[in-house]
């Protein structure tokens, strides 16, 4: 039996950091953000739909998506964000389920689905257990501004596009408090897996 673990949190709470820790433990990770980049490459069906909907001003000179520009458009306008989601999400889901089912058929003890919008998109039925990576609002804002070199305003807009991480933590089966060091988060992860009888 493969345990399917949903990994979520809010933007910049540390999902990718924790997903690397799963990888270190040889637990495969299916990354929704990575898939969402693949399905919008030129030639893919979602690409054409995005250009039809948002126009050529969201393209770079080489015709690939200008993600910064598209981000500005969709994170300042909920309707536009919903439009983009309705184009990208069905493709992402299909690909994620294919990958999940592949790992299950290979009898891995566990597989992780790293899905930023697991709760917002009501996808908890894809997984058996949910781990939320939690940080305080101050840490989140600081890490987001530093990582993306973004202004406070842009960072706050992105944070507001998701359910607050505190609320997500309340809905989780397990929470990793990522306000401390990565080593501390790693120890919490190992403890959770031990509780769930996943021993590597
Ligand atoms: C708007 C886009 C082009 C901005 O690209 P950019 O490279 O700047 O950001 P990236 O894709 O790395 O996302 C960073 C984080 O933003 C958050 N985020 C992304 N999209 C959304 C969204 N539609 N709603 C809320 N939060 C989002 C997630 O926490 C994600 O981890 C891109 O995020 C996108 O295509 N979003 C729609 C698809 C989506 O929902 N992806 C996230 C989960 S599948
Ligand atoms: N425990 C930690 N200590 C210090 N910095 C950290 C820690 N965890 C994560 N970071 C840093 O915080 C930033 C956000 O982390 P990360 O990219 O893992 O978040 P995320 O939840 O995957 O973000 P997104 O939702 O945008 O995909 C990164 O720059 C990362 O290096």
PDB file of C-alpha atoms and ligand atoms in Angstrom:
ATOM      1  CA  UNK A   1       0.000   0.000   0.000  1.00  0.00           C
ATOM      2  CA  UNK A   2       1.289   3.418  -0.972  1.00  0.00           C
ATOM      3  CA  UNK A   3       0.479   6.273   1.392  1.00  0.00           C
ATOM      4  CA  UNK A   4      -0.391   9.356  -0.677  1.00  0.00           C
ATOM      5  CA  UNK A   5       0.694  12.471   1.206  1.00  0.00           C
ATOM      6  CA  UNK A   6      -0.557  15.923   0.216  1.00  0.00           C
ATOM      7  CA  UNK A   7       2.013  18.629   0.945  1.00  0.00           C
ATOM      8  CA  UNK A   8       0.725  22.172   1.129  1.00  0.00           C
ATOM      9  CA  UNK A   9       1.065  25.497   2.907  1.00  0.00           C
ATOM     10  CA  UNK A  10       0.846  29.053   1.729  1.00  0.00           C
ATOM     11  CA  UNK A  11       3.108  30.884  -0.695  1.00  0.00           C
ATOM     12  CA  UNK A  12       6.744  30.869   0.504  1.00  0.00           C
ATOM     13  CA  UNK A  13       5.918  28.867   3.646  1.00  0.00           C
ATOM     14  CA  UNK A  14       8.516  26.294   2.590  1.00  0.00           C
ATOM     15  CA  UNK A  15       6.776  23.573   0.543  1.00  0.00           C
ATOM     16  CA  UNK A  16       9.630  23.250  -1.953  1.00  0.00           C
ATOM     17  CA  UNK A  17      12.136  23.190   0.895  1.00  0.00           C
ATOM     18  CA  UNK A  18      10.228  20.381   2.634  1.00  0.00           C
ATOM     19  CA  UNK A  19       9.643  18.570  -0.650  1.00  0.00           C
ATOM     20  CA  UNK A  20      13.447  18.432  -1.071  1.00  0.00           C
ATOM     21  CA  UNK A  21      13.605  16.757   2.341  1.00  0.00           C
ATOM     22  CA  UNK A  22      11.142  14.082   1.179  1.00  0.00           C
ATOM     23  CA  UNK A  23      13.348  13.548  -1.865  1.00  0.00           C
ATOM     24  CA  UNK A  24      16.373  13.126   0.424  1.00  0.00           C
ATOM     25  CA  UNK A  25      14.430  10.308   2.082  1.00  0.00           C
ATOM     26  CA  UNK A  26      13.846   8.744  -1.364  1.00  0.00           C
ATOM     27  CA  UNK A  27      10.128   9.490  -1.236  1.00  0.00           C
ATOM     28  CA  UNK A  28       8.981  10.593  -4.713  1.00  0.00           C
ATOM     29  CA  UNK A  29       7.376  14.020  -5.066  1.00  0.00           C
ATOM     30  CA  UNK A  30       4.883  15.150  -7.705  1.00  0.00           C
ATOM     31  CA  UNK A  31       5.215  18.943  -7.950  1.00  0.00           C
ATOM     32  CA  UNK A  32       2.103  20.836  -9.125  1.00  0.00           C
ATOM     33  CA  UNK A  33       4.065  24.081  -9.693  1.00  0.00           C
ATOM     34  CA  UNK A  34       6.518  22.280 -11.956  1.00  0.00           C
ATOM     35  CA  UNK A  35       3.711  20.621 -13.924  1.00  0.00           C
ATOM     36  CA  UNK A  36       1.919  23.975 -14.198  1.00  0.00           C
ATOM     37  CA  UNK A  37       5.048  25.324 -15.919  1.00  0.00           C
ATOM     38  CA  UNK A  38       5.252  22.389 -18.325  1.00  0.00           C
ATOM     39  CA  UNK A  39       1.615  22.577 -19.473  1.00  0.00           C
ATOM     40  CA  UNK A  40       1.938  26.226 -20.544  1.00  0.00           C
ATOM     41  CA  UNK A  41       4.952  25.781 -22.801  1.00  0.00           C
ATOM     42  CA  UNK A  42       4.493  26.891 -26.428  1.00  0.00           C
ATOM     43  CA  UNK A  43       2.741  24.145 -28.374  1.00  0.00           C
ATOM     44  CA  UNK A  44       0.778  22.856 -25.381  1.00  0.00           C
ATOM     45  CA  UNK A  45      -3.019  23.379 -25.512  1.00  0.00           C
ATOM     46  CA  UNK A  46      -3.091  25.597 -22.404  1.00  0.00           C
ATOM     47  CA  UNK A  47      -0.579  27.982 -24.016  1.00  0.00           C
ATOM     48  CA  UNK A  48      -2.882  28.799 -26.928  1.00  0.00           C
ATOM     49  CA  UNK A  49      -5.824  29.352 -24.588  1.00  0.00           C
ATOM     50  CA  UNK A  50      -3.793  31.693 -22.370  1.00  0.00           C
ATOM     51  CA  UNK A  51      -2.657  33.797 -25.337  1.00  0.00           C
ATOM     52  CA  UNK A  52      -6.240  33.925 -26.679  1.00  0.00           C
ATOM     53  CA  UNK A  53      -7.537  35.030 -23.284  1.00  0.00           C
ATOM     54  CA  UNK A  54      -4.826  37.428 -22.079  1.00  0.00           C
ATOM     55  CA  UNK A  55      -3.317  38.664 -25.360  1.00  0.00           C
ATOM     56  CA  UNK A  56       0.266  38.818 -26.614  1.00  0.00           C
ATOM     57  CA  UNK A  57       1.343  41.356 -23.983  1.00  0.00           C
ATOM     58  CA  UNK A  58       1.904  38.446 -21.567  1.00  0.00           C
ATOM     59  CA  UNK A  59       4.519  36.901 -23.916  1.00  0.00           C
ATOM     60  CA  UNK A  60       8.263  37.477 -23.948  1.00  0.00           C
ATOM     61  CA  UNK A  61      10.200  38.132 -27.173  1.00  0.00           C
ATOM     62  CA  UNK A  62      10.865  34.406 -27.561  1.00  0.00           C
ATOM     63  CA  UNK A  63       7.066  33.779 -27.342  1.00  0.00           C
ATOM     64  CA  UNK A  64       7.254  31.941 -24.032  1.00  0.00           C
ATOM     65  CA  UNK A  65       5.005  33.207 -21.219  1.00  0.00           C
ATOM     66  CA  UNK A  66       6.187  36.277 -19.350  1.00  0.00           C
ATOM     67  CA  UNK A  67       5.352  34.814 -15.948  1.00  0.00           C
ATOM     68  CA  UNK A  68       6.087  38.012 -14.043  1.00  0.00           C
ATOM     69  CA  UNK A  69       3.747  39.975 -16.270  1.00  0.00           C
ATOM     70  CA  UNK A  70       0.987  37.348 -16.158  1.00  0.00           C
ATOM     71  CA  UNK A  71       1.434  37.181 -12.369  1.00  0.00           C
ATOM     72  CA  UNK A  72       0.887  40.961 -12.145  1.00  0.00           C
ATOM     73  CA  UNK A  73      -2.347  40.580 -14.105  1.00  0.00           C
ATOM     74  CA  UNK A  74      -3.815  37.631 -12.216  1.00  0.00           C
ATOM     75  CA  UNK A  75      -2.737  38.448  -8.658  1.00  0.00           C
ATOM     76  CA  UNK A  76      -4.381  41.887  -8.835  1.00  0.00           C
ATOM     77  CA  UNK A  77      -7.667  40.626 -10.299  1.00  0.00           C
ATOM     78  CA  UNK A  78      -9.544  37.646  -8.895  1.00  0.00           C
ATOM     79  CA  UNK A  79     -11.697  37.154 -11.998  1.00  0.00           C
ATOM     80  CA  UNK A  80      -8.630  36.940 -14.221  1.00  0.00           C
ATOM     81  CA  UNK A  81      -6.979  34.546 -11.773  1.00  0.00           C
ATOM     82  CA  UNK A  82     -10.043  32.301 -11.974  1.00  0.00           C
ATOM     83  CA  UNK A  83      -9.851  32.415 -15.777  1.00  0.00           C
ATOM     84  CA  UNK A  84      -6.205  31.374 -15.721  1.00  0.00           C
ATOM     85  CA  UNK A  85      -6.939  28.643 -13.168  1.00  0.00           C
ATOM     86  CA  UNK A  86      -9.741  27.257 -15.329  1.00  0.00           C
ATOM     87  CA  UNK A  87      -7.297  26.905 -18.237  1.00  0.00           C
ATOM     88  CA  UNK A  88      -4.288  25.520 -16.361  1.00  0.00           C
ATOM     89  CA  UNK A  89      -5.723  23.449 -13.503  1.00  0.00           C
ATOM     90  CA  UNK A  90      -7.486  20.674 -15.479  1.00  0.00           C
ATOM     91  CA  UNK A  91      -4.227  19.888 -17.294  1.00  0.00           C
ATOM     92  CA  UNK A  92      -2.229  19.967 -14.061  1.00  0.00           C
ATOM     93  CA  UNK A  93      -4.673  17.613 -12.336  1.00  0.00           C
ATOM     94  CA  UNK A  94      -4.587  15.098 -15.148  1.00  0.00           C
ATOM     95  CA  UNK A  95      -0.797  15.003 -15.175  1.00  0.00           C
ATOM     96  CA  UNK A  96      -0.553  14.848 -11.369  1.00  0.00           C
ATOM     97  CA  UNK A  97      -2.908  11.877 -11.148  1.00  0.00           C
ATOM     98  CA  UNK A  98      -0.976  10.052 -13.887  1.00  0.00           C
ATOM     99  CA  UNK A  99       2.246  10.507 -11.943  1.00  0.00           C
ATOM    100  CA  UNK A 100       0.641   9.571  -8.613  1.00  0.00           C
ATOM    101  CA  UNK A 101      -0.796   6.389 -10.098  1.00  0.00           C
ATOM    102  CA  UNK A 102       2.554   5.513 -11.660  1.00  0.00           C
ATOM    103  CA  UNK A 103       4.265   5.590  -8.233  1.00  0.00           C
ATOM    104  CA  UNK A 104       1.413   3.587  -6.689  1.00  0.00           C
ATOM    105  CA  UNK A 105       1.745   0.937  -9.405  1.00  0.00           C
ATOM    106  CA  UNK A 106       5.485   0.750  -8.609  1.00  0.00           C
ATOM    107  CA  UNK A 107       4.600  -0.004  -4.943  1.00  0.00           C
ATOM    108  CA  UNK A 108       6.481   2.899  -3.369  1.00  0.00           C
ATOM    109  CA  UNK A 109       5.659   3.050   0.372  1.00  0.00           C
ATOM    110  CA  UNK A 110       4.732   6.729   0.009  1.00  0.00           C
ATOM    111  CA  UNK A 111       4.348   9.425  -2.623  1.00  0.00           C
ATOM    112  CA  UNK A 112       3.997  13.158  -2.069  1.00  0.00           C
ATOM    113  CA  UNK A 113       1.720  15.479  -4.039  1.00  0.00           C
ATOM    114  CA  UNK A 114       3.074  19.016  -3.520  1.00  0.00           C
ATOM    115  CA  UNK A 115       0.005  21.153  -4.262  1.00  0.00           C
ATOM    116  CA  UNK A 116      -0.011  24.818  -3.172  1.00  0.00           C
ATOM    117  CA  UNK A 117      -3.778  25.097  -3.728  1.00  0.00           C
ATOM    118  CA  UNK A 118      -4.767  21.700  -2.247  1.00  0.00           C
ATOM    119  CA  UNK A 119      -7.454  23.227   0.004  1.00  0.00           C
ATOM    120  CA  UNK A 120      -8.498  26.117  -2.264  1.00  0.00           C
ATOM    121  CA  UNK A 121      -9.097  23.709  -5.162  1.00  0.00           C
ATOM    122  CA  UNK A 122     -10.716  21.106  -2.884  1.00  0.00           C
ATOM    123  CA  UNK A 123      -8.344  18.315  -3.883  1.00  0.00           C
ATOM    124  CA  UNK A 124      -7.944  16.627  -0.499  1.00  0.00           C
ATOM    125  CA  UNK A 125      -9.639  13.510  -1.906  1.00  0.00           C
ATOM    126  CA  UNK A 126      -6.509  12.966  -4.053  1.00  0.00           C
ATOM    127  CA  UNK A 127      -4.499  12.150  -0.924  1.00  0.00           C
ATOM    128  CA  UNK A 128      -4.641  10.005   2.232  1.00  0.00           C
ATOM    129  CA  UNK A 129      -2.976  12.498   4.610  1.00  0.00           C
ATOM    130  CA  UNK A 130      -2.194  16.204   4.517  1.00  0.00           C
ATOM    131  CA  UNK A 131       0.993  17.858   5.793  1.00  0.00           C
ATOM    132  CA  UNK A 132       0.923  21.660   6.066  1.00  0.00           C
ATOM    133  CA  UNK A 133       4.161  23.643   6.141  1.00  0.00           C
ATOM    134  CA  UNK A 134       3.472  26.528   8.494  1.00  0.00           C
ATOM    135  CA  UNK A 135       5.258  29.843   9.077  1.00  0.00           C
ATOM    136  CA  UNK A 136       4.206  33.044  10.845  1.00  0.00           C
ATOM    137  CA  UNK A 137       2.886  35.904   8.701  1.00  0.00           C
ATOM    138  CA  UNK A 138       6.057  37.968   9.318  1.00  0.00           C
ATOM    139  CA  UNK A 139       8.394  35.142   8.288  1.00  0.00           C
ATOM    140  CA  UNK A 140       6.262  34.420   5.227  1.00  0.00           C
ATOM    141  CA  UNK A 141       6.300  38.020   4.013  1.00  0.00           C
ATOM    142  CA  UNK A 142      10.036  38.417   4.664  1.00  0.00           C
ATOM    143  CA  UNK A 143      10.992  35.171   2.879  1.00  0.00           C
ATOM    144  CA  UNK A 144       8.681  35.873  -0.049  1.00  0.00           C
ATOM    145  CA  UNK A 145       9.997  39.415  -0.605  1.00  0.00           C
ATOM    146  CA  UNK A 146      13.580  38.202  -0.356  1.00  0.00           C
ATOM    147  CA  UNK A 147      13.163  35.127  -2.586  1.00  0.00           C
ATOM    148  CA  UNK A 148      11.216  36.878  -5.375  1.00  0.00           C
ATOM    149  CA  UNK A 149      12.878  40.299  -4.900  1.00  0.00           C
ATOM    150  CA  UNK A 150       9.331  41.641  -4.824  1.00  0.00           C
ATOM    151  CA  UNK A 151       7.798  44.711  -3.225  1.00  0.00           C
ATOM    152  CA  UNK A 152       5.760  44.402  -0.037  1.00  0.00           C
ATOM    153  CA  UNK A 153       2.627  45.226  -2.041  1.00  0.00           C
ATOM    154  CA  UNK A 154       3.179  42.475  -4.633  1.00  0.00           C
ATOM    155  CA  UNK A 155       4.044  39.964  -1.921  1.00  0.00           C
ATOM    156  CA  UNK A 156       0.943  40.842   0.110  1.00  0.00           C
ATOM    157  CA  UNK A 157      -1.240  40.477  -2.977  1.00  0.00           C
ATOM    158  CA  UNK A 158       0.083  36.973  -3.605  1.00  0.00           C
ATOM    159  CA  UNK A 159      -0.382  35.989   0.032  1.00  0.00           C
ATOM    160  CA  UNK A 160      -3.987  37.222  -0.060  1.00  0.00           C
ATOM    161  CA  UNK A 161      -4.734  35.028  -3.103  1.00  0.00           C
ATOM    162  CA  UNK A 162      -4.656  31.958  -0.804  1.00  0.00           C
ATOM    163  CA  UNK A 163      -6.339  30.733   2.379  1.00  0.00           C
ATOM    164  CA  UNK A 164      -4.222  31.957   5.355  1.00  0.00           C
ATOM    165  CA  UNK A 165      -1.652  29.347   6.353  1.00  0.00           C
ATOM    166  CA  UNK A 166      -2.923  29.323   9.965  1.00  0.00           C
ATOM    167  CA  UNK A 167      -6.332  28.106   8.718  1.00  0.00           C
ATOM    168  CA  UNK A 168      -4.663  25.470   6.569  1.00  0.00           C
ATOM    169  CA  UNK A 169      -2.690  24.250   9.573  1.00  0.00           C
ATOM    170  CA  UNK A 170      -5.961  23.703  11.430  1.00  0.00           C
ATOM    171  CA  UNK A 171      -7.198  21.436   8.612  1.00  0.00           C
ATOM    172  CA  UNK A 172      -3.995  19.362   8.398  1.00  0.00           C
ATOM    173  CA  UNK A 173      -3.251  15.846   9.662  1.00  0.00           C
ATOM    174  CA  UNK A 174       0.244  17.064  10.554  1.00  0.00           C
ATOM    175  CA  UNK A 175       1.978  20.445  10.652  1.00  0.00           C
ATOM    176  CA  UNK A 176       5.647  21.275  10.129  1.00  0.00           C
ATOM    177  CA  UNK A 177       6.548  24.556  11.828  1.00  0.00           C
ATOM    178  CA  UNK A 178       9.118  25.985   9.394  1.00  0.00           C
ATOM    179  CA  UNK A 179       9.904  29.190  11.327  1.00  0.00           C
ATOM    180  CA  UNK A 180      13.115  27.618  12.591  1.00  0.00           C
ATOM    181  CA  UNK A 181      16.022  26.037  10.755  1.00  0.00           C
ATOM    182  CA  UNK A 182      15.696  23.530   7.916  1.00  0.00           C
ATOM    183  CA  UNK A 183      17.270  20.904  10.208  1.00  0.00           C
ATOM    184  CA  UNK A 184      14.456  21.469  12.718  1.00  0.00           C
ATOM    185  CA  UNK A 185      11.879  21.043   9.965  1.00  0.00           C
ATOM    186  CA  UNK A 186      13.634  17.857   8.826  1.00  0.00           C
ATOM    187  CA  UNK A 187      13.386  16.407  12.331  1.00  0.00           C
ATOM    188  CA  UNK A 188       9.653  17.227  12.461  1.00  0.00           C
ATOM    189  CA  UNK A 189       9.166  15.525   9.100  1.00  0.00           C
ATOM    190  CA  UNK A 190      10.978  12.378  10.230  1.00  0.00           C
ATOM    191  CA  UNK A 191       8.838  12.286  13.401  1.00  0.00           C
ATOM    192  CA  UNK A 192       5.628  12.552  11.353  1.00  0.00           C
ATOM    193  CA  UNK A 193       6.704   9.748   9.008  1.00  0.00           C
ATOM    194  CA  UNK A 194       7.675   7.620  11.977  1.00  0.00           C
ATOM    195  CA  UNK A 195       4.185   8.180  13.499  1.00  0.00           C
ATOM    196  CA  UNK A 196       2.685   7.099  10.189  1.00  0.00           C
ATOM    197  CA  UNK A 197       4.833   3.955  10.108  1.00  0.00           C
ATOM    198  CA  UNK A 198       6.814   5.046   7.096  1.00  0.00           C
ATOM    199  CA  UNK A 199      10.313   4.075   7.963  1.00  0.00           C
ATOM    200  CA  UNK A 200      13.159   4.486   5.531  1.00  0.00           C
TER     201      UNK A 200
HETATM  202  C1  LIG B   1       0.606  33.389 -12.493  1.00  0.00           C
HETATM  203  C2  LIG B   1       1.868  32.619 -12.803  1.00  0.00           C
HETATM  204  C3  LIG B   1       2.177  32.664 -14.296  1.00  0.00           C
HETATM  205  C4  LIG B   1       3.035  33.309 -12.035  1.00  0.00           C
HETATM  206  O1  LIG B   1       4.214  32.564 -12.244  1.00  0.00           O
HETATM  207  P1  LIG B   1       5.463  32.654 -11.240  1.00  0.00           P
HETATM  208  O2  LIG B   1       6.583  31.941 -11.921  1.00  0.00           O
HETATM  209  O3  LIG B   1       5.672  34.093 -10.837  1.00  0.00           O
HETATM  210  O4  LIG B   1       5.021  31.893  -9.918  1.00  0.00           O
HETATM  211  P2  LIG B   1       4.959  30.277  -9.668  1.00  0.00           P
HETATM  212  O5  LIG B   1       4.202  29.614 -10.748  1.00  0.00           O
HETATM  213  O6  LIG B   1       6.335  29.795  -9.353  1.00  0.00           O
HETATM  214  O7  LIG B   1       4.026  30.210  -8.377  1.00  0.00           O
HETATM  215  C5  LIG B   1       4.537  30.590  -7.118  1.00  0.00           C
HETATM  216  C6  LIG B   1       3.475  30.384  -6.079  1.00  0.00           C
HETATM  217  O8  LIG B   1       2.401  31.285  -6.307  1.00  0.00           O
HETATM  218  C7  LIG B   1       1.213  30.705  -5.818  1.00  0.00           C
HETATM  219  N1  LIG B   1       0.226  30.667  -6.911  1.00  0.00           N
HETATM  220  C8  LIG B   1       0.431  30.388  -8.207  1.00  0.00           C
HETATM  221  N2  LIG B   1      -0.710  30.424  -8.913  1.00  0.00           N
HETATM  222  C9  LIG B   1      -1.673  30.736  -8.023  1.00  0.00           C
HETATM  223  C10 LIG B   1      -3.081  30.924  -8.149  1.00  0.00           C
HETATM  224  N3  LIG B   1      -3.686  30.781  -9.328  1.00  0.00           N
HETATM  225  N4  LIG B   1      -3.778  31.250  -7.025  1.00  0.00           N
HETATM  226  C11 LIG B   1      -3.157  31.397  -5.829  1.00  0.00           C
HETATM  227  N5  LIG B   1      -1.825  31.227  -5.652  1.00  0.00           N
HETATM  228  C12 LIG B   1      -1.095  30.903  -6.735  1.00  0.00           C
HETATM  229  C13 LIG B   1       1.588  29.277  -5.358  1.00  0.00           C
HETATM  230  O9  LIG B   1       1.831  29.283  -3.968  1.00  0.00           O
HETATM  231  C14 LIG B   1       2.856  28.998  -6.087  1.00  0.00           C
HETATM  232  O10 LIG B   1       3.646  28.075  -5.373  1.00  0.00           O
HETATM  233  C15 LIG B   1       1.763  31.132 -12.356  1.00  0.00           C
HETATM  234  O11 LIG B   1       1.779  31.053 -10.955  1.00  0.00           O
HETATM  235  C16 LIG B   1       0.540  30.389 -12.872  1.00  0.00           C
HETATM  236  O12 LIG B   1       0.498  30.018 -14.031  1.00  0.00           O
HETATM  237  N6  LIG B   1      -0.478  30.172 -11.995  1.00  0.00           N
HETATM  238  C17 LIG B   1      -1.662  29.450 -12.358  1.00  0.00           C
HETATM  239  C18 LIG B   1      -1.476  27.985 -12.122  1.00  0.00           C
HETATM  240  C19 LIG B   1      -1.494  27.642 -10.653  1.00  0.00           C
HETATM  241  O13 LIG B   1      -2.516  27.750  -9.986  1.00  0.00           O
HETATM  242  N7  LIG B   1      -0.327  27.229 -10.135  1.00  0.00           N
HETATM  243  C20 LIG B   1      -0.166  26.890  -8.756  1.00  0.00           C
HETATM  244  C21 LIG B   1      -0.685  25.569  -8.354  1.00  0.00           C
HETATM  245  S1  LIG B   1      -0.894  24.362  -9.608  1.00  0.00           S
HETATM  246  N1  LIG B   2      13.622  26.932   7.499  1.00  0.00           N
HETATM  247  C1  LIG B   2      14.035  27.903   6.653  1.00  0.00           C
HETATM  248  N2  LIG B   2      14.964  28.801   7.040  1.00  0.00           N
HETATM  249  C2  LIG B   2      15.360  29.816   6.215  1.00  0.00           C
HETATM  250  N3  LIG B   2      14.876  30.009   4.975  1.00  0.00           N
HETATM  251  C3  LIG B   2      13.944  29.144   4.534  1.00  0.00           C
HETATM  252  C4  LIG B   2      13.473  28.047   5.334  1.00  0.00           C
HETATM  253  N4  LIG B   2      12.544  27.372   4.633  1.00  0.00           N
HETATM  254  C5  LIG B   2      12.431  28.002   3.453  1.00  0.00           C
HETATM  255  N5  LIG B   2      13.264  29.063   3.383  1.00  0.00           N
HETATM  256  C6  LIG B   2      13.404  30.014   2.264  1.00  0.00           C
HETATM  257  O1  LIG B   2      12.152  30.685   2.135  1.00  0.00           O
HETATM  258  C7  LIG B   2      11.791  30.860   0.769  1.00  0.00           C
HETATM  259  C8  LIG B   2      10.445  30.164   0.517  1.00  0.00           C
HETATM  260  O2  LIG B   2      10.601  28.747   0.633  1.00  0.00           O
HETATM  261  P1  LIG B   2      10.048  27.771  -0.506  1.00  0.00           P
HETATM  262  O3  LIG B   2      10.437  28.276  -1.855  1.00  0.00           O
HETATM  263  O4  LIG B   2      10.430  26.401  -0.109  1.00  0.00           O
HETATM  264  O5  LIG B   2       8.496  27.999  -0.288  1.00  0.00           O
HETATM  265  P2  LIG B   2       7.244  27.434  -1.103  1.00  0.00           P
HETATM  266  O6  LIG B   2       6.182  27.217  -0.089  1.00  0.00           O
HETATM  267  O7  LIG B   2       7.646  26.272  -1.927  1.00  0.00           O
HETATM  268  O8  LIG B   2       6.894  28.657  -2.026  1.00  0.00           O
HETATM  269  P3  LIG B   2       5.863  28.731  -3.298  1.00  0.00           P
HETATM  270  O9  LIG B   2       4.487  28.678  -2.753  1.00  0.00           O
HETATM  271  O10 LIG B   2       6.140  30.059  -3.902  1.00  0.00           O
HETATM  272  O11 LIG B   2       6.207  27.599  -4.204  1.00  0.00           O
HETATM  273  C9  LIG B   2      12.938  30.282  -0.058  1.00  0.00           C
HETATM  274  O12 LIG B   2      13.809  31.318  -0.409  1.00  0.00           O
HETATM  275  C10 LIG B   2      13.622  29.302   0.922  1.00  0.00           C
HETATM  276  O13 LIG B   2      14.989  29.142   0.636  1.00  0.00           O
END
